[in-house]
PDB file of C-alpha atoms in Angstrom:
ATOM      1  CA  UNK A   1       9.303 -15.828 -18.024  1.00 46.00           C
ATOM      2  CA  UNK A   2       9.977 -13.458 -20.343  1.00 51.00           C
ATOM      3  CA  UNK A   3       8.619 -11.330 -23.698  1.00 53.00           C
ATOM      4  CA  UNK A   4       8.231 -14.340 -25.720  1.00 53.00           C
ATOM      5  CA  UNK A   5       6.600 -16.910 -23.777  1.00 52.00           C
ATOM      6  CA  UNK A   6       3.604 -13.936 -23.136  1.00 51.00           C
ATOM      7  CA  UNK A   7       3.362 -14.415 -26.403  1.00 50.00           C
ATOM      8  CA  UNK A   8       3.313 -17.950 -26.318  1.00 48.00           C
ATOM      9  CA  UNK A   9       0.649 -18.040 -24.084  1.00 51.00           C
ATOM     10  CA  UNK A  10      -1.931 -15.988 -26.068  1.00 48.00           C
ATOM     11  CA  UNK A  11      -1.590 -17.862 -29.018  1.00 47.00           C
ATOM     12  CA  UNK A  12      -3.217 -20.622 -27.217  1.00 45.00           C
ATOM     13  CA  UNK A  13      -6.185 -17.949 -26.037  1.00 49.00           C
ATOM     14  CA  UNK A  14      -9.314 -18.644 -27.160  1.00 48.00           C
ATOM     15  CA  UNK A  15     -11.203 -16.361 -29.396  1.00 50.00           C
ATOM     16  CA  UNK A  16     -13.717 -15.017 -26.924  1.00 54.00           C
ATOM     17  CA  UNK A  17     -12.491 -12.350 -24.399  1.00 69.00           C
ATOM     18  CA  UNK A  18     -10.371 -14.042 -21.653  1.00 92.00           C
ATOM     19  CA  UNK A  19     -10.904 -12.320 -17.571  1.00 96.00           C
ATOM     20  CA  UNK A  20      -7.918 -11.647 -15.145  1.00 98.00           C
ATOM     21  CA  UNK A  21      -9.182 -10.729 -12.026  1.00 98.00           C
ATOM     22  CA  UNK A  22      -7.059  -8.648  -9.683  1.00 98.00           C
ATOM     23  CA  UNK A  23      -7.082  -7.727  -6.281  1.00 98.00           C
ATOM     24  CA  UNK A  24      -4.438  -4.642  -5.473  1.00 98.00           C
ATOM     25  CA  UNK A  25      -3.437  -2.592  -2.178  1.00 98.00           C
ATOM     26  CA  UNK A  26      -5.090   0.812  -2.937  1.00 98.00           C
ATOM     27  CA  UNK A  27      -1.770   2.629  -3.481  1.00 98.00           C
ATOM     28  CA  UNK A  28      -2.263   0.851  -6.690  1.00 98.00           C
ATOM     29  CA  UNK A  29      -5.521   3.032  -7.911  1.00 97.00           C
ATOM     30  CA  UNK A  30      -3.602   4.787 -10.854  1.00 98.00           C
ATOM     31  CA  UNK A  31      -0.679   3.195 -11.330  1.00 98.00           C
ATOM     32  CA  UNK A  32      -2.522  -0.006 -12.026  1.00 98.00           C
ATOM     33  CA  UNK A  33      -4.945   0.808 -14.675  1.00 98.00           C
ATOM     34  CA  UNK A  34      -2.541   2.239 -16.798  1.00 98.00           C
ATOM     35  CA  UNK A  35      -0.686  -1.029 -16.735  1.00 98.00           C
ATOM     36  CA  UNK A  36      -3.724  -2.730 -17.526  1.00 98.00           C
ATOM     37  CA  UNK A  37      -4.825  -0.441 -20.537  1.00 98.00           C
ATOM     38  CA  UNK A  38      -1.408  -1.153 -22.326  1.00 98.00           C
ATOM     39  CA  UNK A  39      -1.525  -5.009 -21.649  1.00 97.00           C
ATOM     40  CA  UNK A  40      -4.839  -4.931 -22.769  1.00 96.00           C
ATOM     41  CA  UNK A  41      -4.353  -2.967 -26.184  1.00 96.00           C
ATOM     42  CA  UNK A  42      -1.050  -5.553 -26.869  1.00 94.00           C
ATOM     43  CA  UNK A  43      -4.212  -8.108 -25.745  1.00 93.00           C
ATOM     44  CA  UNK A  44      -7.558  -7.315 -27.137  1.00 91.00           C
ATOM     45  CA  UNK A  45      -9.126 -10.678 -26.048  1.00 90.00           C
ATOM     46  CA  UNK A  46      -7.831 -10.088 -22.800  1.00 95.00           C
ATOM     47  CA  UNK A  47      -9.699  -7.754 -19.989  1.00 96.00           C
ATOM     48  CA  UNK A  48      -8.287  -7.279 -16.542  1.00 98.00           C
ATOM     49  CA  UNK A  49     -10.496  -6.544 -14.375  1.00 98.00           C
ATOM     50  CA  UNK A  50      -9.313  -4.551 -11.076  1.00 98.00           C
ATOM     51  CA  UNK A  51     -10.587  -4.277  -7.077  1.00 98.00           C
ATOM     52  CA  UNK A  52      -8.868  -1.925  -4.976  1.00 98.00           C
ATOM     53  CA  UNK A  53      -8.365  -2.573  -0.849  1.00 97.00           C
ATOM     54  CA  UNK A  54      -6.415  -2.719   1.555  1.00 97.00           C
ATOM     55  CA  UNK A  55      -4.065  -5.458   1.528  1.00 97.00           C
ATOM     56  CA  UNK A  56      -4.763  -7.177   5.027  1.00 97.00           C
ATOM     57  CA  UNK A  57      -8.516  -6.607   3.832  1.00 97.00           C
ATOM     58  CA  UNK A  58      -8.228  -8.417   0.704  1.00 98.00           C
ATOM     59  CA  UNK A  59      -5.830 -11.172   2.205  1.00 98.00           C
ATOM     60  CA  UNK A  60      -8.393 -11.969   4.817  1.00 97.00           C
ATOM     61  CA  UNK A  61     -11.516 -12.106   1.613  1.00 98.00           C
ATOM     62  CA  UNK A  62      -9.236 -14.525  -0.085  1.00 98.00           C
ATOM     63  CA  UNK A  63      -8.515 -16.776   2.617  1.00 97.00           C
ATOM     64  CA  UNK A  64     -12.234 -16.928   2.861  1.00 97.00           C
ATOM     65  CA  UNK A  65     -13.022 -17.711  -0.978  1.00 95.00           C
ATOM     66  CA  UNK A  66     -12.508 -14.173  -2.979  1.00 96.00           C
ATOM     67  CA  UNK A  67     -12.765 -14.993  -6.352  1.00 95.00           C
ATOM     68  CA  UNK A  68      -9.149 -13.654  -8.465  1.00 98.00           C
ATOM     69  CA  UNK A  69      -6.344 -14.468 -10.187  1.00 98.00           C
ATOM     70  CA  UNK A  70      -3.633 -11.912  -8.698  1.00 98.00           C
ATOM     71  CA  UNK A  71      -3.038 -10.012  -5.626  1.00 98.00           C
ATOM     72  CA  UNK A  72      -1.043  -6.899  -5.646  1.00 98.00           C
ATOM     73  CA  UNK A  73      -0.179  -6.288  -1.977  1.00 98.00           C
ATOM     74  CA  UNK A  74       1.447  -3.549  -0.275  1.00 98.00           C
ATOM     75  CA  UNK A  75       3.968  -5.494   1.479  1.00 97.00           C
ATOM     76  CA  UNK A  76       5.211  -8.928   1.710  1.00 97.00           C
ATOM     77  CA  UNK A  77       3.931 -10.226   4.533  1.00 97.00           C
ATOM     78  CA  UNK A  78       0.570 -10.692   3.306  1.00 98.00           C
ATOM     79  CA  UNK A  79       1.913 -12.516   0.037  1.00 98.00           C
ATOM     80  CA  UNK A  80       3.831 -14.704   2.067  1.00 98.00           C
ATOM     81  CA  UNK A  81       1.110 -15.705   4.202  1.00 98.00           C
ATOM     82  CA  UNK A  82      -0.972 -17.115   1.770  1.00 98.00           C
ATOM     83  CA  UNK A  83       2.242 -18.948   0.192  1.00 97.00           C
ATOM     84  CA  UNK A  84       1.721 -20.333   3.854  1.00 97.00           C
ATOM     85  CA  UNK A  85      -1.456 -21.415   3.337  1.00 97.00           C
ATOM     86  CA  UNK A  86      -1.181 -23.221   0.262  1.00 97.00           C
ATOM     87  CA  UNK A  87      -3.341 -20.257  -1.284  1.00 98.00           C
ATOM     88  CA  UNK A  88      -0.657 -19.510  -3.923  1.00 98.00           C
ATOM     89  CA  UNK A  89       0.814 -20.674  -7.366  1.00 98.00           C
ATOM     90  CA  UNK A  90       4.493 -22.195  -6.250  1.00 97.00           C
ATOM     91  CA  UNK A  91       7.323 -19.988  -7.400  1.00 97.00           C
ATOM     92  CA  UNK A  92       5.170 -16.633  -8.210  1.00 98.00           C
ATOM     93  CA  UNK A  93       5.479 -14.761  -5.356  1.00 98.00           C
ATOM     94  CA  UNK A  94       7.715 -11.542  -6.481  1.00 97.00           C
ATOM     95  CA  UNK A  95       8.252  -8.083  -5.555  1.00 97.00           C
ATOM     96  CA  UNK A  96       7.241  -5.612  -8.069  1.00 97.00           C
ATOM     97  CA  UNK A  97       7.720  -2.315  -6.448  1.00 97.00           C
ATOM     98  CA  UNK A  98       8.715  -0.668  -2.993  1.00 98.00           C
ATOM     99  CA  UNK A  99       6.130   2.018  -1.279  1.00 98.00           C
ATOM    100  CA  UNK A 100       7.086   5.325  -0.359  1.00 98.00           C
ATOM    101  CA  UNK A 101       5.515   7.436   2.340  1.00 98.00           C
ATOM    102  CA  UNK A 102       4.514  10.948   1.639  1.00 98.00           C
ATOM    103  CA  UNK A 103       3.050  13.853   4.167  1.00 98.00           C
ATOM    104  CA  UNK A 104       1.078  15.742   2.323  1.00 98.00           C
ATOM    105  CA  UNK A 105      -0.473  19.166   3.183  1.00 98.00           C
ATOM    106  CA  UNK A 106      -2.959  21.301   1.814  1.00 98.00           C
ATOM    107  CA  UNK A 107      -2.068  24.495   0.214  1.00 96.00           C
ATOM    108  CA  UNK A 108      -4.771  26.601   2.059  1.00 95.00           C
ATOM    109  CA  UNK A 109      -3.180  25.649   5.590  1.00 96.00           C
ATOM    110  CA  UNK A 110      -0.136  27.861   4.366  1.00 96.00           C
ATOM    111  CA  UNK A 111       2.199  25.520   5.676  1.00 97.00           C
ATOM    112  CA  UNK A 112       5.493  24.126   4.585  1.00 95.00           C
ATOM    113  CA  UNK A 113       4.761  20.009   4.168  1.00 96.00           C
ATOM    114  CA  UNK A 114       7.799  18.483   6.690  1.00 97.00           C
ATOM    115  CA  UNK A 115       7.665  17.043  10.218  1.00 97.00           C
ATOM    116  CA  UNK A 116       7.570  20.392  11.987  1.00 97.00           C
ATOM    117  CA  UNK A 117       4.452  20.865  10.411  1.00 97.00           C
ATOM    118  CA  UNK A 118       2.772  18.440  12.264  1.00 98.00           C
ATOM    119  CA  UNK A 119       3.329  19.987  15.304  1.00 97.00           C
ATOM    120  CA  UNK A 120       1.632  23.503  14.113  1.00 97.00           C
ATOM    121  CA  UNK A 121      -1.139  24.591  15.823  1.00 97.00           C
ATOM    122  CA  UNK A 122      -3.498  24.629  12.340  1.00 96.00           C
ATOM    123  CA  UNK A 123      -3.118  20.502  12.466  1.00 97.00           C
ATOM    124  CA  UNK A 124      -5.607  19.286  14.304  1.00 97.00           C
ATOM    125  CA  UNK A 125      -6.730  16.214  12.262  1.00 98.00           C
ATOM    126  CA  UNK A 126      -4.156  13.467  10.674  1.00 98.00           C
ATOM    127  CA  UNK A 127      -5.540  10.968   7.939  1.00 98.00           C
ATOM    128  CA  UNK A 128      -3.774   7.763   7.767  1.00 98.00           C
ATOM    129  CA  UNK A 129      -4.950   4.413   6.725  1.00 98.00           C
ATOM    130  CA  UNK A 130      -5.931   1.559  10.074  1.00 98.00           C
ATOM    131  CA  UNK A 131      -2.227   0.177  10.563  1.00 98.00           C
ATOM    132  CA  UNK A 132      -4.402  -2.910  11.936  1.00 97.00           C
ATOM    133  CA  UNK A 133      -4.657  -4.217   8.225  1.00 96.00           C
ATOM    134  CA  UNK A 134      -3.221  -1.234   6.144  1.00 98.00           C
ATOM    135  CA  UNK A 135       0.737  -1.282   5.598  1.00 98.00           C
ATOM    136  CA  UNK A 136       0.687   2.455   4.972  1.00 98.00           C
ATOM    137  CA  UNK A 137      -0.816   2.772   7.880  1.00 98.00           C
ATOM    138  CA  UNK A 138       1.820   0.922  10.037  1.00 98.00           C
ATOM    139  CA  UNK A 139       4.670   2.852   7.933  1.00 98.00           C
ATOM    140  CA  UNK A 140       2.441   5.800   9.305  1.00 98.00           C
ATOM    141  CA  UNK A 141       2.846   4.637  12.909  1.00 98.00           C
ATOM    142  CA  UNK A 142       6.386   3.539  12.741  1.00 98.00           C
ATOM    143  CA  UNK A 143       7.277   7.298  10.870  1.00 98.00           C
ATOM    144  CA  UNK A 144       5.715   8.959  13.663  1.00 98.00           C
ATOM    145  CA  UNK A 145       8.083   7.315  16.302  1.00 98.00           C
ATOM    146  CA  UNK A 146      10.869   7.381  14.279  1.00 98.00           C
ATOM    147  CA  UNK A 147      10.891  11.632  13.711  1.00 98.00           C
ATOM    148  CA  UNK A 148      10.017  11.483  17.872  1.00 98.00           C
ATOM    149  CA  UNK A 149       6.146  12.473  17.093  1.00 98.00           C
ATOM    150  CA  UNK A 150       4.547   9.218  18.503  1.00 98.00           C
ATOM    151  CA  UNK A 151       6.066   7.290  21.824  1.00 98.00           C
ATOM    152  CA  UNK A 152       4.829   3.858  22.544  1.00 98.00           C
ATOM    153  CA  UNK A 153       3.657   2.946  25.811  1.00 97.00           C
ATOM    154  CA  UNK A 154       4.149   0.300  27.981  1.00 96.00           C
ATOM    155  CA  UNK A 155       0.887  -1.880  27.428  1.00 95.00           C
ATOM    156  CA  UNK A 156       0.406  -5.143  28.224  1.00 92.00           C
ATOM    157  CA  UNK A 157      -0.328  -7.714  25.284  1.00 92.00           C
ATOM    158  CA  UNK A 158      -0.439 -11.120  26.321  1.00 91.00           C
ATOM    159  CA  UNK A 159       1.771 -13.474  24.719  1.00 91.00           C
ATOM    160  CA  UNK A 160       4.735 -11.437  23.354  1.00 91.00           C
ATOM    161  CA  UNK A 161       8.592 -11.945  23.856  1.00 87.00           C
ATOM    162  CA  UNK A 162       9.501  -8.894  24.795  1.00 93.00           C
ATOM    163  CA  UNK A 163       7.629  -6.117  26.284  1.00 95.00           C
ATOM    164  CA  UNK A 164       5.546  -3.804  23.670  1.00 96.00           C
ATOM    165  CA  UNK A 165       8.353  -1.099  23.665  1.00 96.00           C
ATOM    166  CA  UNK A 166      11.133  -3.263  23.109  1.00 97.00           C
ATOM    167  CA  UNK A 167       9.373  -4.859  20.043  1.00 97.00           C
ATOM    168  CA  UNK A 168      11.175  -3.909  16.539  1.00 97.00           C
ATOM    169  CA  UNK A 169       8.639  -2.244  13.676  1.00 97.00           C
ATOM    170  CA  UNK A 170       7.996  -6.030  12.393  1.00 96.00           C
ATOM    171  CA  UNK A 171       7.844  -7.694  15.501  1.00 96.00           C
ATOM    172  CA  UNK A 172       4.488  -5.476  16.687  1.00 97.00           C
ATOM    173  CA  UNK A 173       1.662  -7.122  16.210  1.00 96.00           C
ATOM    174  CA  UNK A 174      -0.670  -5.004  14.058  1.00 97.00           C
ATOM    175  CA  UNK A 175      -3.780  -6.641  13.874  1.00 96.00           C
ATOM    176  CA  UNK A 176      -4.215  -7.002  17.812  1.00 96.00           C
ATOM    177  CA  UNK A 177      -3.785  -2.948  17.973  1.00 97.00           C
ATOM    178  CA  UNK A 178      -7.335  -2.349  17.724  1.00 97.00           C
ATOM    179  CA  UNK A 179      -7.762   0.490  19.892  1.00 96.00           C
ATOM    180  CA  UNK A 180      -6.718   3.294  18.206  1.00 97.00           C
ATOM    181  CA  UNK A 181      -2.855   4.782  17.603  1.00 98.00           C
ATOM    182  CA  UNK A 182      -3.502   6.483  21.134  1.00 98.00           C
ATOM    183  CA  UNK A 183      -4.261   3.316  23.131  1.00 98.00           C
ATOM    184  CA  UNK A 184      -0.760   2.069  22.490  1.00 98.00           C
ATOM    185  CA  UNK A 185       1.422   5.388  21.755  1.00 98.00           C
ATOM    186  CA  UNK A 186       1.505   8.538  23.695  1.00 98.00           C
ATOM    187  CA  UNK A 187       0.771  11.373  20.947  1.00 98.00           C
ATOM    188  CA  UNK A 188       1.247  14.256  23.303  1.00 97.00           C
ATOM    189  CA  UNK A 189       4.528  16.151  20.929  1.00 96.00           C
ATOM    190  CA  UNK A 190       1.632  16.118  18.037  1.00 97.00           C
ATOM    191  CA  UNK A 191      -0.937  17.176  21.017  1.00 97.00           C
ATOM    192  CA  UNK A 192       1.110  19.908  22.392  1.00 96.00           C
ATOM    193  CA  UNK A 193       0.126  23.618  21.915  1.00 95.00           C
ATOM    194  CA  UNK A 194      -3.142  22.930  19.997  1.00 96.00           C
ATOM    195  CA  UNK A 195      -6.519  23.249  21.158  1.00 94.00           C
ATOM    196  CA  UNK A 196      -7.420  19.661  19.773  1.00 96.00           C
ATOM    197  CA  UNK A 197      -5.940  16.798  18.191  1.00 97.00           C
ATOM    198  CA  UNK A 198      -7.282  13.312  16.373  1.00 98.00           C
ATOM    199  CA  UNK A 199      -5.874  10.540  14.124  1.00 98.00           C
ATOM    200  CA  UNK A 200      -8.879   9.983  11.470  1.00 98.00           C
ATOM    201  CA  UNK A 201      -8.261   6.695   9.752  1.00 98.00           C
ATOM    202  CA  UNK A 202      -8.772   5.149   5.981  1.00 98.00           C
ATOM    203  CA  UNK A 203      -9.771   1.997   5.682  1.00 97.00           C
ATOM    204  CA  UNK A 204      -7.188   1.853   2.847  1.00 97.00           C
ATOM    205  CA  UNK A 205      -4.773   4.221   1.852  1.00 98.00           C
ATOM    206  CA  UNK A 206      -6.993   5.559  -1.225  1.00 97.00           C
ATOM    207  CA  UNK A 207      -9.889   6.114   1.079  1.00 98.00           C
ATOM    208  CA  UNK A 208      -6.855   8.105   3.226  1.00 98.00           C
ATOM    209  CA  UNK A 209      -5.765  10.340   0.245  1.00 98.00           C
ATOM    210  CA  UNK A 210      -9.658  11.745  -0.017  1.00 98.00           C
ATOM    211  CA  UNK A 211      -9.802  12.129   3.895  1.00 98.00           C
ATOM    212  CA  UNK A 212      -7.159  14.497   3.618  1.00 98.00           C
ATOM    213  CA  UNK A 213      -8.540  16.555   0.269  1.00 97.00           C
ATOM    214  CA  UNK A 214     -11.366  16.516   1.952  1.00 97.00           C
ATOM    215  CA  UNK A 215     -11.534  17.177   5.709  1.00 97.00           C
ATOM    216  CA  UNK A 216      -8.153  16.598   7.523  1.00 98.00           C
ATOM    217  CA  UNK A 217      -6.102  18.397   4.837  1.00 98.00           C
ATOM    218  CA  UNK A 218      -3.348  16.616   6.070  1.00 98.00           C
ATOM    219  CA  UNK A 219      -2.427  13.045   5.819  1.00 98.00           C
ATOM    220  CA  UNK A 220       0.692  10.511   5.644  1.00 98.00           C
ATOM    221  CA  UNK A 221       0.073   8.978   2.080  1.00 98.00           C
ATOM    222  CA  UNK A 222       1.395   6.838  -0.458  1.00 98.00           C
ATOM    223  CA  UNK A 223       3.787   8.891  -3.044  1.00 98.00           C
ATOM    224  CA  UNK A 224       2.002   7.259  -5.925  1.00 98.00           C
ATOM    225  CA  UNK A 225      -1.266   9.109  -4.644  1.00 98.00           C
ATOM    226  CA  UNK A 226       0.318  11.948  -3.798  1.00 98.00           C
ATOM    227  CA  UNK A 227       2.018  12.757  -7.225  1.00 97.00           C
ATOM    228  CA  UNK A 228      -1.759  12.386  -9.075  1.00 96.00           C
ATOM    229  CA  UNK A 229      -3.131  15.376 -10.190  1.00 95.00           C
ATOM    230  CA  UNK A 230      -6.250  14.902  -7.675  1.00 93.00           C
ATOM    231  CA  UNK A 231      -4.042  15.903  -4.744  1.00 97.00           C
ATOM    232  CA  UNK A 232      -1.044  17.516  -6.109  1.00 95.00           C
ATOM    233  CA  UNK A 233      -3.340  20.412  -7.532  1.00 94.00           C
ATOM    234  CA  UNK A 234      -4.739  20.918  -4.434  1.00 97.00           C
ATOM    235  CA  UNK A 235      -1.552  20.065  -1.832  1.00 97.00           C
ATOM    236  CA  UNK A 236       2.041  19.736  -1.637  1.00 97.00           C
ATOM    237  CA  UNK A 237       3.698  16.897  -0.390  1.00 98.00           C
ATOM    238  CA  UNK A 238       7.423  15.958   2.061  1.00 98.00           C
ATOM    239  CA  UNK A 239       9.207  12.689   1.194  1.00 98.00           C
ATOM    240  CA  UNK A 240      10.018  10.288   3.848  1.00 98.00           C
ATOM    241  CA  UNK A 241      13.332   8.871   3.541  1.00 97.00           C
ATOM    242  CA  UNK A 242      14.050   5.081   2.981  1.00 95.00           C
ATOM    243  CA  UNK A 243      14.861   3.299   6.238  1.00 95.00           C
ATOM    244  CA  UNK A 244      12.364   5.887   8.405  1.00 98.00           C
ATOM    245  CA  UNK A 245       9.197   3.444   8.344  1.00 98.00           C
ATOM    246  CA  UNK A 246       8.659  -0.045   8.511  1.00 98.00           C
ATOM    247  CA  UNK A 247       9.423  -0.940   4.598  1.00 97.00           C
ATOM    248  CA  UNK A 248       6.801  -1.303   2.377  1.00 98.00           C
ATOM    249  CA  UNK A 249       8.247  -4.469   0.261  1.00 97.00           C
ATOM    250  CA  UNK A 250       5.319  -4.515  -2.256  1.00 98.00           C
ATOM    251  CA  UNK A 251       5.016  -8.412  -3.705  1.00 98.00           C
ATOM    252  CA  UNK A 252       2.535  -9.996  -5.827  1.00 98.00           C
ATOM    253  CA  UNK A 253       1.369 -13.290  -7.191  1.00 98.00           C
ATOM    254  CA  UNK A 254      -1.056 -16.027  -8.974  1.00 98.00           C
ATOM    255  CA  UNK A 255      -3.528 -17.476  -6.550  1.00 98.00           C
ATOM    256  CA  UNK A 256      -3.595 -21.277  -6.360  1.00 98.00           C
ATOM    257  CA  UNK A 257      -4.972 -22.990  -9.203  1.00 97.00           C
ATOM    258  CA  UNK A 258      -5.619 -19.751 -11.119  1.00 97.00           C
ATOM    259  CA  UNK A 259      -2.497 -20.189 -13.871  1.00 96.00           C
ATOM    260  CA  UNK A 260      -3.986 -19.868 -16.615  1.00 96.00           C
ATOM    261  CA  UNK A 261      -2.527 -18.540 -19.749  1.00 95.00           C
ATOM    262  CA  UNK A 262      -4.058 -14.590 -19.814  1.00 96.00           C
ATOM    263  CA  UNK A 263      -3.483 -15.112 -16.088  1.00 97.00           C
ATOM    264  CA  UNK A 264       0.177 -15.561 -16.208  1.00 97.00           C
ATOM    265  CA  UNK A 265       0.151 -13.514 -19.648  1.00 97.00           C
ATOM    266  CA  UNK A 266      -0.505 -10.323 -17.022  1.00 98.00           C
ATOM    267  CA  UNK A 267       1.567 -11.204 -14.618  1.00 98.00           C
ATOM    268  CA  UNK A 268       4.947 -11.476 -16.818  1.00 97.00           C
ATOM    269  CA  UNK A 269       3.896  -8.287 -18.048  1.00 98.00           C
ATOM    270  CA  UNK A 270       3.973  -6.531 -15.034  1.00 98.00           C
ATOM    271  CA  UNK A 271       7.660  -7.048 -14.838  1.00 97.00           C
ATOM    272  CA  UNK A 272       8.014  -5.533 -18.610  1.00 97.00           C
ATOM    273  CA  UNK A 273      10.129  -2.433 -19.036  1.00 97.00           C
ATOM    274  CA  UNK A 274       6.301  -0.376 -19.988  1.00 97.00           C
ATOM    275  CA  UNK A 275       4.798  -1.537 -17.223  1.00 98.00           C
ATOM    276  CA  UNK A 276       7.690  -0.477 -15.430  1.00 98.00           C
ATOM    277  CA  UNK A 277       8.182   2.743 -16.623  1.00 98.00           C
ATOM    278  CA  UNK A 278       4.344   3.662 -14.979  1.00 98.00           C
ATOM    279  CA  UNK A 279       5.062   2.343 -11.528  1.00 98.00           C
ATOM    280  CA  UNK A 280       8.068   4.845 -11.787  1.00 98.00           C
ATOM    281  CA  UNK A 281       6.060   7.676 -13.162  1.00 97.00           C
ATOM    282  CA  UNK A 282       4.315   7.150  -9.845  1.00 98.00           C
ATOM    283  CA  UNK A 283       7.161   7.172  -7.339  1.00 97.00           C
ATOM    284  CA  UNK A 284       7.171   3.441  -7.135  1.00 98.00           C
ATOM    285  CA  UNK A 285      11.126   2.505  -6.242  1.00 97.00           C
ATOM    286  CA  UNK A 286      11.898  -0.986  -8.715  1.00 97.00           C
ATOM    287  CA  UNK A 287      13.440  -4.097  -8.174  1.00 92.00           C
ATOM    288  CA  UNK A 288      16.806  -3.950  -9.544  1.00 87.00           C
ATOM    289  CA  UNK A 289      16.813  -0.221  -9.079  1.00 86.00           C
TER     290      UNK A 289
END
């Protein structure tokens, strides 16, 4: 779909204001408005309206009857899952960004944001969001074993292939880890040398970003948090590299039976090159990039 049927589709609009709901992974909390500001002032009978969660969060609430139109999720998986189900409009599941994982810092610690910082004595306290529904949070885990920092034990979970070491980053089973990083990896490089040491968790990766301003002062975020002026006033930030973390393949879609014309008006215009050029202001990688 392209420029021209969006604007074949609000002809037929009626005259009253139309509603798209939307239901977004949190590392969507600024990018997301903005894109809905400039559809809506190309739209002025249109209002999108916007909830912010954490993807496994908000795919469980619509498998149980959550009211929207479009989910914006931080991976795939989730997306895929309710293609699955028969939860979703056939054919519009699409990508519409890739994640990128941040470690920020605050400025007061007097530390350089990077790996080694993590093993300072002055970090005591790591935000990141529950990897048991949050996919920051698992691209949190899987970061931490990948630069050495985490190291997964051998624990037994009934029912896998392989043994729980052996498992690649997508085979673990995330929402069966529900006893803390520690129960399943051994945390004593990010232990050692420090009088204390705790993972303090998000439920979503906004609610992770004010964790860290506000108590932990250090946190693995999402770059398009980390590049707002909320935290990059107050913190600097180290960029994980692509192919470090379990991949945050960001897709999004029309719920089933929810097509209609403001509905699909939005979601064409997400894939526009102004929407686009906000999801890059904010770090966001692009399809086709």
């Amino acid at each position: 779909m392209g420029r021209r049927l969006v604007a074949l589709l609000l002809l037929f609009l009626p005259g009253f204001a139309q509603k798209v709901r939307v239901v977004a992974a949190s590392d969507l909390q600024y990018a997301l408005p903005e894109v809905a500001r400039a559809f809506e002032r190309k739209n002025p009978g249109v209002k999108v309206e916007l909830v912010f969660g954490s993807s496994g969060k908000l795919y469980a609430q619509l498998t149980q009857g959550l009211e929207a139109d479009l989910f914006f999720s931080a991976d795939k998986a989730y997306p895929e899952l309710l293609e699955q189900r028969g939860l979703a409009e056939p054919g519009t599941r699409k990508p519409y960004a890739l994640g990128r994982v941040v470690l920020w810092v605050d400025r007061k610690l007097g530390l350089k944001p990077g790996p080694e910082a993590l093993k300072d004595p002055r970090v005591t306290q790591l935000a990141l969001a529950n990897p048991v529904h949050a996919p920051y949070g698992r691209a949190a885990v899987t970061l931490l074993e990948h630069l050495g920092l985490l190291r997964r034990k051998d624990v037994p979970l009934p029912g896998l292939a392989k043994p729980f070491p052996l498992l690649s980053w997508e085979e673990i089973p995330w929402e069966r880890l529900t006893g803390g990083v520690e129960a399943y990896w051994d945390a004593t490089p990010l232990r050692q040398g420090k009088p204390r040491f705790a993972f303090v968790y998000g439920e979503n990766i906004s609610q992770t970003a004010q964790l860290a301003l506000a108590a932990t002062r250090v946190g693995l975020l999402a770059l398009s948090l980390a590049v707002h002026e909320s935290l990059s006033g107050a913190g600097a930030y180290w960029l994980a590299s692509l192919g470090s973390h379990l991949p945050l393949e960001q897709d999004y879609l029309v719920l089933k039976g929810r097509g209609r014309p403001e509905v699909l008006a939005f979601y064409v215009y997400v894939g526009s090159p102004e929407a686009r050029a906000v999801f890059r202001r904010y770090g966001f990688l692009l399809p086709g990039e």
